[in-house]
Short mmCIF file of C-alpha atoms in Angstrom, two decimals:
data_model
loop_
_atom_site.label_atom_id
_atom_site.label_comp_id
_atom_site.label_asym_id
_atom_site.label_seq_id
_atom_site.Cartn_x
_atom_site.Cartn_y
_atom_site.Cartn_z
CA UNK A 1 0.00 0.00 0.00
CA UNK A 2 1.15 3.54 -0.56
CA UNK A 3 -0.03 6.94 0.50
CA UNK A 4 0.35 8.41 -2.98
CA UNK A 5 2.89 11.03 -3.98
CA UNK A 6 4.34 13.21 -1.24
CA UNK A 7 6.61 16.06 -2.28
CA UNK A 8 8.80 17.81 0.25
CA UNK A 9 6.82 19.90 2.73
CA UNK A 10 3.56 18.48 1.33
CA UNK A 11 0.87 17.67 3.90
CA UNK A 12 -0.74 14.24 3.69
CA UNK A 13 -4.46 13.88 4.27
CA UNK A 14 -3.65 10.57 5.95
CA UNK A 15 -0.59 8.45 6.54
CA UNK A 16 -0.73 4.91 5.21
CA UNK A 17 1.00 2.61 7.66
CA UNK A 18 1.69 -1.07 8.12
CA UNK A 19 2.04 -1.71 11.83
CA UNK A 20 0.68 -4.11 14.45
CA UNK A 21 -1.57 -4.17 17.41
CA UNK A 22 -4.06 -1.73 18.79
CA UNK A 23 -5.89 -1.06 22.00
CA UNK A 24 -8.80 0.94 20.62
CA UNK A 25 -12.06 0.21 22.41
CA UNK A 26 -13.80 -1.55 19.52
CA UNK A 27 -10.85 -3.74 18.57
CA UNK A 28 -9.89 -7.19 19.61
CA UNK A 29 -6.40 -8.58 19.80
CA UNK A 30 -5.12 -11.65 21.53
CA UNK A 31 -4.61 -10.14 25.00
CA UNK A 32 -7.56 -7.89 25.87
CA UNK A 33 -7.09 -8.15 29.65
CA UNK A 34 -3.42 -7.09 29.81
CA UNK A 35 -2.45 -4.28 32.18
CA UNK A 36 0.17 -1.54 32.21
CA UNK A 37 3.57 -2.57 33.60
CA UNK A 38 6.97 -0.93 34.14
CA UNK A 39 9.09 -0.43 31.04
CA UNK A 40 11.45 -3.26 30.20
CA UNK A 41 15.19 -2.67 29.94
CA UNK A 42 15.10 -2.96 26.14
CA UNK A 43 12.36 -0.31 25.92
CA UNK A 44 14.26 2.05 28.21
CA UNK A 45 17.36 1.63 26.07
CA UNK A 46 15.29 2.19 22.95
CA UNK A 47 13.97 5.50 24.29
CA UNK A 48 17.50 6.66 25.08
CA UNK A 49 18.50 5.72 21.54
CA UNK A 50 15.58 7.67 20.00
CA UNK A 51 16.69 10.77 21.90
CA UNK A 52 20.24 10.35 20.60
CA UNK A 53 18.86 10.13 17.06
CA UNK A 54 16.97 13.41 17.40
CA UNK A 55 13.50 11.90 17.61
CA UNK A 56 11.20 14.31 19.45
CA UNK A 57 7.69 13.65 20.73
CA UNK A 58 5.24 14.93 23.38
CA UNK A 59 4.19 11.32 23.95
CA UNK A 60 5.09 8.75 26.58
CA UNK A 61 5.69 5.16 25.55
CA UNK A 62 3.99 2.59 27.79
CA UNK A 63 3.94 -1.20 27.98
CA UNK A 64 1.35 -3.78 28.92
CA UNK A 65 1.88 -7.16 30.52
CA UNK A 66 1.46 -8.91 27.15
CA UNK A 67 4.39 -6.99 25.67
CA UNK A 68 2.27 -4.63 23.58
CA UNK A 69 3.04 -0.92 23.64
CA UNK A 70 0.97 2.23 23.41
CA UNK A 71 1.48 5.98 23.68
CA UNK A 72 -0.08 8.63 25.92
CA UNK A 73 0.05 12.41 25.86
CA UNK A 74 2.55 14.07 28.22
CA UNK A 75 0.59 17.33 27.90
CA UNK A 76 -2.72 18.46 26.46
CA UNK A 77 -2.61 18.28 22.65
CA UNK A 78 -4.90 19.84 20.06
CA UNK A 79 -5.63 18.50 16.59
CA UNK A 80 -2.86 20.60 15.03
CA UNK A 81 -0.13 19.53 17.44
CA UNK A 82 2.84 17.59 16.10
CA UNK A 83 2.98 14.29 17.93
CA UNK A 84 6.22 13.08 16.40
CA UNK A 85 9.27 14.54 14.68
CA UNK A 86 11.77 12.02 13.39
CA UNK A 87 14.83 12.49 11.17
CA UNK A 88 14.66 10.31 8.08
CA UNK A 89 18.23 9.30 8.91
CA UNK A 90 16.85 7.55 12.02
CA UNK A 91 14.67 5.32 9.83
CA UNK A 92 15.54 2.12 8.00
CA UNK A 93 14.63 2.86 4.39
CA UNK A 94 14.45 1.19 0.97
CA UNK A 95 12.94 1.80 -2.44
CA UNK A 96 10.63 -1.23 -2.11
CA UNK A 97 8.94 -3.30 0.58
CA UNK A 98 10.95 -6.36 -0.47
CA UNK A 99 14.14 -4.34 -0.23
CA UNK A 100 13.10 -3.06 3.17
CA UNK A 101 12.56 -6.62 4.41
CA UNK A 102 16.02 -7.58 3.15
CA UNK A 103 17.55 -4.52 4.84
CA UNK A 104 15.80 -5.33 8.10
CA UNK A 105 17.01 -8.93 8.01
CA UNK A 106 20.55 -7.66 7.39
CA UNK A 107 20.42 -5.25 10.34
CA UNK A 108 19.17 -8.07 12.55
CA UNK A 109 22.14 -10.25 11.61
CA UNK A 110 24.50 -7.45 12.63
CA UNK A 111 23.10 -7.70 16.18
CA UNK A 112 24.84 -5.20 18.49
CA UNK A 113 26.98 -3.88 15.61
CA UNK A 114 23.92 -2.40 13.90
CA UNK A 115 23.35 1.30 14.47
CA UNK A 116 19.68 0.35 14.86
CA UNK A 117 20.34 -2.35 17.49
CA UNK A 118 18.20 -0.72 20.24
CA UNK A 119 15.31 -0.47 17.76
CA UNK A 120 15.78 -4.04 16.60
CA UNK A 121 15.63 -5.19 20.22
CA UNK A 122 12.06 -3.88 20.66
CA UNK A 123 10.59 -5.19 17.40
CA UNK A 124 8.12 -8.08 17.70
CA UNK A 125 9.52 -11.59 17.60
CA UNK A 126 8.55 -15.10 16.56
CA UNK A 127 9.64 -16.49 19.89
CA UNK A 128 7.61 -14.37 22.31
CA UNK A 129 9.33 -12.95 25.37
CA UNK A 130 9.09 -9.28 26.35
CA UNK A 131 8.08 -8.08 22.87
CA UNK A 132 4.82 -8.53 20.95
CA UNK A 133 4.50 -11.99 19.44
CA UNK A 134 4.40 -12.12 15.62
CA UNK A 135 3.14 -15.70 15.70
CA UNK A 136 -0.32 -14.31 16.51
CA UNK A 137 -0.58 -13.23 12.84
CA UNK A 138 -2.58 -15.66 10.64
CA UNK A 139 0.46 -16.38 8.44
CA UNK A 140 1.97 -18.18 11.43
CA UNK A 141 -1.16 -20.01 12.61
CA UNK A 142 -1.41 -23.76 12.59
CA UNK A 143 -3.54 -25.23 9.79
CA UNK A 144 -6.24 -26.40 12.22
CA UNK A 145 -6.86 -22.85 13.33
CA UNK A 146 -6.91 -21.49 9.79
CA UNK A 147 -9.48 -24.11 8.82
CA UNK A 148 -11.90 -22.63 11.37
CA UNK A 149 -12.10 -19.34 9.46
CA UNK A 150 -15.29 -19.84 7.44
CA UNK A 151 -15.11 -16.76 5.22
CA UNK A 152 -15.53 -18.37 1.78
CA UNK A 153 -11.77 -18.52 1.38
CA UNK A 154 -11.23 -14.77 1.70
CA UNK A 155 -8.40 -15.08 4.24
CA UNK A 156 -6.78 -17.98 2.41
CA UNK A 157 -6.73 -16.10 -0.91
CA UNK A 158 -5.21 -13.04 0.71
CA UNK A 159 -2.49 -15.02 2.44
CA UNK A 160 -1.61 -16.89 -0.78
CA UNK A 161 -1.40 -13.59 -2.63
CA UNK A 162 0.87 -12.05 0.03
CA UNK A 163 3.14 -15.08 0.47
CA UNK A 164 6.84 -14.53 -0.22
CA UNK A 165 8.90 -17.61 0.59
CA UNK A 166 12.07 -16.02 -0.80
CA UNK A 167 12.22 -13.44 2.00
CA UNK A 168 13.04 -13.72 5.68
CA UNK A 169 9.63 -14.38 7.27
CA UNK A 170 10.33 -12.41 10.45
CA UNK A 171 11.52 -9.39 8.49
CA UNK A 172 8.62 -9.62 6.02
CA UNK A 173 6.06 -9.75 8.85
CA UNK A 174 7.65 -6.72 10.52
CA UNK A 175 7.62 -4.76 7.27
CA UNK A 176 4.04 -5.76 6.40
CA UNK A 177 2.89 -4.67 9.83
CA UNK A 178 5.08 -1.64 10.56
CA UNK A 179 6.42 0.06 7.42
CA UNK A 180 5.16 3.39 6.10
CA UNK A 181 5.53 5.12 2.74
CA UNK A 182 7.58 8.31 2.83
CA UNK A 183 6.25 9.66 -0.45
CA UNK A 184 9.57 10.22 -2.19
CA UNK A 185 9.54 6.66 -3.52
CA UNK A 186 10.91 5.08 -0.35
CA UNK A 187 9.43 2.90 2.35
CA UNK A 188 10.58 3.13 5.95
CA UNK A 189 10.66 1.35 9.26
CA UNK A 190 10.12 4.39 11.46
CA UNK A 191 11.11 4.01 15.15
CA UNK A 192 8.44 5.11 17.68
CA UNK A 193 5.90 5.85 14.94
CA UNK A 194 5.26 2.11 14.66
CA UNK A 195 4.29 1.95 18.33
CA UNK A 196 1.33 4.34 18.10
CA UNK A 197 -1.95 2.44 17.88
CA UNK A 198 -4.74 2.63 15.32
CA UNK A 199 -8.07 4.43 15.23
CA UNK A 200 -9.79 4.43 11.84
CA UNK A 201 -11.77 7.59 12.65
CA UNK A 202 -8.69 9.81 12.97
CA UNK A 203 -7.43 11.95 10.09
CA UNK A 204 -3.68 11.50 10.52
CA UNK A 205 -1.46 13.98 8.69
CA UNK A 206 2.23 13.82 7.88
CA UNK A 207 4.74 16.03 6.12
CA UNK A 208 8.43 15.91 5.33
CA UNK A 209 10.40 19.04 6.19
CA UNK A 210 13.62 19.56 4.27
CA UNK A 211 16.90 20.08 6.13
CA UNK A 212 15.22 20.48 9.52
CA UNK A 213 16.72 17.42 11.18
CA UNK A 214 18.93 16.83 14.19
CA UNK A 215 21.75 19.39 14.47
CA UNK A 216 20.17 21.34 11.61
CA UNK A 217 20.79 18.82 8.86
CA UNK A 218 18.69 16.22 7.08
CA UNK A 219 14.97 15.84 6.43
CA UNK A 220 12.46 15.05 9.13
CA UNK A 221 9.05 13.41 9.13
CA UNK A 222 6.48 15.32 11.18
CA UNK A 223 3.20 13.74 12.21
CA UNK A 224 -0.11 15.16 13.42
CA UNK A 225 -2.76 12.89 14.90
CA UNK A 226 -5.64 15.17 13.95
CA UNK A 227 -7.46 14.93 17.28
CA UNK A 228 -7.49 16.66 20.66
CA UNK A 229 -5.98 14.69 23.55
CA UNK A 230 -5.98 15.40 27.27
CA UNK A 231 -2.79 14.82 29.21
CA UNK A 232 -2.46 11.14 30.08
CA UNK A 233 -4.89 9.85 27.45
CA UNK A 234 -3.86 7.32 24.81
CA UNK A 235 -2.90 8.83 21.46
CA UNK A 236 -3.84 7.16 18.17
CA UNK A 237 -3.17 7.55 14.48
CA UNK A 238 -4.89 6.03 11.46
CA UNK A 239 -3.01 3.39 9.52
CA UNK A 240 -5.27 4.01 6.53
CA UNK A 241 -8.63 2.80 5.21
CA UNK A 242 -8.18 -0.83 6.20
CA UNK A 243 -10.74 -3.62 6.20
CA UNK A 244 -10.94 -6.24 8.93
CA UNK A 245 -9.17 -8.63 6.55
CA UNK A 246 -6.31 -6.13 6.23
CA UNK A 247 -5.93 -5.67 9.96
CA UNK A 248 -6.28 -9.37 10.71
CA UNK A 249 -3.64 -10.43 8.17
CA UNK A 250 -1.03 -7.76 8.87
CA UNK A 251 -1.71 -6.63 12.43
CA UNK A 252 -3.50 -9.46 14.22
CA UNK A 253 -6.62 -7.53 15.28
CA UNK A 254 -10.13 -6.83 14.02
CA UNK A 255 -12.91 -4.41 14.87
CA UNK A 256 -16.64 -5.02 15.11
CA UNK A 257 -17.32 -1.35 14.28
CA UNK A 258 -14.74 -0.71 11.55
CA UNK A 259 -16.03 2.18 9.37
CA UNK A 260 -13.65 1.10 6.59
CA UNK A 261 -14.50 -2.60 6.54
CA UNK A 262 -15.38 -4.27 3.24
CA UNK A 263 -16.30 -7.90 2.80
CA UNK A 264 -15.79 -9.78 -0.45
CA UNK A 265 -17.23 -12.88 -2.11
CA UNK A 266 -15.71 -14.62 -5.12
CA UNK A 267 -18.46 -15.10 -7.74
CA UNK A 268 -18.35 -17.69 -10.50
CA UNK A 269 -21.05 -17.96 -13.16
CA UNK A 270 -21.13 -20.66 -15.81
CA UNK A 271 -19.59 -19.45 -19.04
CA UNK A 272 -18.56 -16.09 -17.54
CA UNK A 273 -15.39 -14.58 -16.15
CA UNK A 274 -15.23 -14.81 -12.32
CA UNK A 275 -15.45 -11.55 -10.41
CA UNK A 276 -15.43 -10.32 -6.83
CA UNK A 277 -18.55 -8.94 -5.18
CA UNK A 278 -17.78 -6.34 -2.52
CA UNK A 279 -20.07 -5.39 0.36
CA UNK A 280 -19.43 -2.01 1.99
CA UNK A 281 -20.00 -1.03 5.65
CA UNK A 282 -23.45 0.42 4.91
CA UNK A 283 -24.55 -2.82 3.22
CA UNK A 284 -24.28 -1.49 -0.32
CA UNK A 285 -22.66 -3.51 -3.10
CA UNK A 286 -19.95 -2.28 -5.45
CA UNK A 287 -21.09 -0.80 -8.75
CA UNK A 288 -18.76 -3.03 -10.77
CA UNK A 289 -20.47 -6.20 -9.60
CA UNK A 290 -23.90 -4.82 -10.40
CA UNK A 291 -22.78 -3.73 -13.85
CA UNK A 292 -21.29 -7.16 -14.55
CA UNK A 293 -24.48 -8.90 -13.47
CA UNK A 294 -26.68 -6.56 -15.50
CA UNK A 295 -24.77 -7.61 -18.58
CA UNK A 296 -24.53 -11.32 -17.69
CA UNK A 297 -28.24 -11.59 -16.88
CA UNK A 298 -29.53 -9.47 -19.77
CA UNK A 299 -31.86 -10.96 -22.37
CA UNK A 300 -30.94 -10.82 -26.08
CA UNK A 301 -33.40 -7.96 -26.47
CA UNK A 302 -31.79 -6.02 -23.62
CA UNK A 303 -28.35 -6.62 -25.09
CA UNK A 304 -29.40 -5.07 -28.40
CA UNK A 305 -28.95 -1.64 -26.87
CA UNK A 306 -25.19 -2.17 -26.90
CA UNK A 307 -25.18 -2.39 -30.69
CA UNK A 308 -26.45 1.21 -30.78
CA UNK A 309 -23.78 2.57 -28.45
CA UNK A 310 -21.18 4.70 -30.20
CA UNK A 311 -17.82 2.96 -30.31
CA UNK A 312 -15.49 4.12 -27.53
CA UNK A 313 -18.19 5.30 -25.14
CA UNK A 314 -17.68 2.26 -22.91
CA UNK A 315 -20.28 0.41 -20.88
CA UNK A 316 -21.39 3.31 -18.74
CA UNK A 317 -24.98 2.39 -19.51
CA UNK A 318 -24.58 -0.53 -17.09
CA UNK A 319 -24.25 1.89 -14.21
CA UNK A 320 -28.06 2.05 -14.22
CA UNK A 321 -30.70 -0.70 -14.42
CA UNK A 322 -31.37 -1.99 -17.94
CA UNK A 323 -34.96 -2.87 -17.11
CA UNK A 324 -37.14 -3.68 -14.13
CA UNK A 325 -36.93 -7.38 -14.97
CA UNK A 326 -33.15 -7.33 -15.33
CA UNK A 327 -32.63 -5.38 -12.12
CA UNK A 328 -34.83 -7.73 -10.12
CA UNK A 329 -32.74 -10.66 -11.39
CA UNK A 330 -29.55 -8.82 -10.52
CA UNK A 331 -30.65 -8.01 -6.99
CA UNK A 332 -31.99 -11.52 -6.48
CA UNK A 333 -28.64 -12.99 -7.57
CA UNK A 334 -26.76 -10.65 -5.25
CA UNK A 335 -29.03 -11.46 -2.30
CA UNK A 336 -28.72 -15.20 -2.98
CA UNK A 337 -24.92 -14.98 -3.22
CA UNK A 338 -24.65 -12.98 -0.01
CA UNK A 339 -27.13 -15.26 1.77
CA UNK A 340 -25.06 -18.32 0.90
CA UNK A 341 -21.89 -16.67 2.24
CA UNK A 342 -23.84 -15.50 5.28
CA UNK A 343 -24.94 -19.04 6.09
CA UNK A 344 -21.32 -20.24 6.07
CA UNK A 345 -20.07 -17.25 8.05
CA UNK A 346 -22.82 -17.49 10.65
CA UNK A 347 -22.09 -21.19 11.20
CA UNK A 348 -18.39 -20.41 11.53
CA UNK A 349 -19.03 -17.68 14.08
CA UNK A 350 -21.19 -20.04 16.15
CA UNK A 351 -18.42 -22.64 16.17
CA UNK A 352 -15.57 -20.30 17.15
CA UNK A 353 -16.83 -18.77 20.37
CA UNK A 354 -13.74 -20.23 22.03
CA UNK A 355 -11.48 -18.20 19.70
CA UNK A 356 -12.33 -14.55 20.26
CA UNK A 357 -10.26 -13.18 17.39
CA UNK A 358 -11.73 -15.44 14.69
CA UNK A 359 -15.18 -15.07 16.23
CA UNK A 360 -15.09 -11.28 16.03
CA UNK A 361 -13.79 -11.41 12.47
CA UNK A 362 -16.62 -13.70 11.38
CA UNK A 363 -19.27 -11.93 13.45
CA UNK A 364 -18.42 -8.58 11.85
CA UNK A 365 -18.63 -10.23 8.42
CA UNK A 366 -21.98 -11.74 9.37
CA UNK A 367 -23.41 -8.37 10.45
CA UNK A 368 -22.31 -6.71 7.22
CA UNK A 369 -23.94 -9.41 5.11
CA UNK A 370 -27.16 -9.20 7.15
CA UNK A 371 -27.20 -5.45 6.58
CA UNK A 372 -26.73 -5.96 2.84
CA UNK A 373 -29.67 -8.37 2.58
CA UNK A 374 -31.82 -6.06 4.71
CA UNK A 375 -30.98 -3.21 2.37
CA UNK A 376 -31.97 -5.24 -0.72
CA UNK A 377 -35.22 -6.59 0.74
CA UNK A 378 -36.18 -3.09 1.89
CA UNK A 379 -35.76 -1.70 -1.61
CA UNK A 380 -37.28 -4.76 -3.32
CA UNK A 381 -40.05 -6.05 -1.03
CA UNK A 382 -40.93 -9.68 -1.61
CA UNK A 383 -37.82 -10.38 -3.67
CA UNK A 384 -36.98 -14.08 -3.93
CA UNK A 385 -33.46 -15.31 -3.37
#
C-alpha cells in the first residue's frame, strides 16, 4: 500500500502505515485483559536511543503485561499539534517493501553492531518474550486454526497472494505490519511511529520538512494525529482505510465497528469470467459487480442496446438498471450470493466462540452481510433469493 505522492513539505491527508496491534475500544487482539507494567530494559534503552537520534515527541511510551506498547500524551494536545518529529536518517529505508525486508534482516544479523540495534531489540519476535509476538498473525497459525475461518476462502486467498517464501519471514512480517511510505519513492521502518496504535476515525497527517533534522541537517518526518488529547490519554493515528481482513492479516486484530471494513465474495457464473462482489459497511454492493451482473443476466433484447452505443463510449450504460426485470434478477442474484456466504459465516461464528479473534472477524462479516440483505429486501419487497 502507498499513500500516494508526497513532495517535500507536502501535507498528507492521511498516513498509510503497516504496523501491528491496537488497544482501541472496539478492537480485539489476543490479550484484551493485559495491564500496564513498568518499562522493560530494552524499551528504556530504545527511548535513550531515539533521543540520541533526534526523535522528538510529546508522547510517553507505555507497555502492557502482554508486551504490547501504546502511547499517551505528556501534555494536552490539540488537533494541530505535532505528535512526532523524526529524522529520516533515524529510519531504516528502501525503495521497495521487499528491499526493506532484506535490509531489516541484514540489520538483525548485525546484532549489536547495527546502528539500529536498540530499535531491533524492541521489534516483535517469533519467539515471544518481552516483545509482541508475531506468531499471533494468521500467516503463522497452525492449519487447524486457519481451517476454522469460514469466510468463503477470503483469508486464504489473501495469504496466498501475500506469500513470499524467498524473503526472511520475520523481516517480512515486521515490514508488512510496521512500514510506512515516505512519499519520495521510499518505504521506511520508522522508530516510535510504529508503536502508536490505530483508530480508523482519525485523520492523521504527515509532512516531510527539508533540512530540519537533528543538528540542523537532514529531512524530518512530522506527524499530526488530527485529534485533541488530554494529558495522560492514549494517542492514536490512522493506519489508513483498512478492512478487517487487512488488519487481521497484517496486524492481528479486528474491529466489530470498523467504518472502513469491506467484505468480499468470489463469484463464478457458468460461461462467464469470475469476479469479486464487494459489500461495503453500509450494506451497499460495489457498482462493478452490479454492472457485470446486468450484462450477464440481460436478455438478447436487452443486449441489443449495446449495438447502438457509439464505439469508444464504454459500458457506462450498465451503471443504471437496464430494465425492471433485469434489475430484479440482478438483486436476487446478489441477495442469494450474499445469503449463501452469510450461512457459512454465521455457522463459523457459532463454532468459534472459544477463539475470540476469529469469532469477532466472522461476526463482523456476518453483520455486514445481514445489513446488505436487509438493504436489498427493503428496496425490493418480496424479492426471492
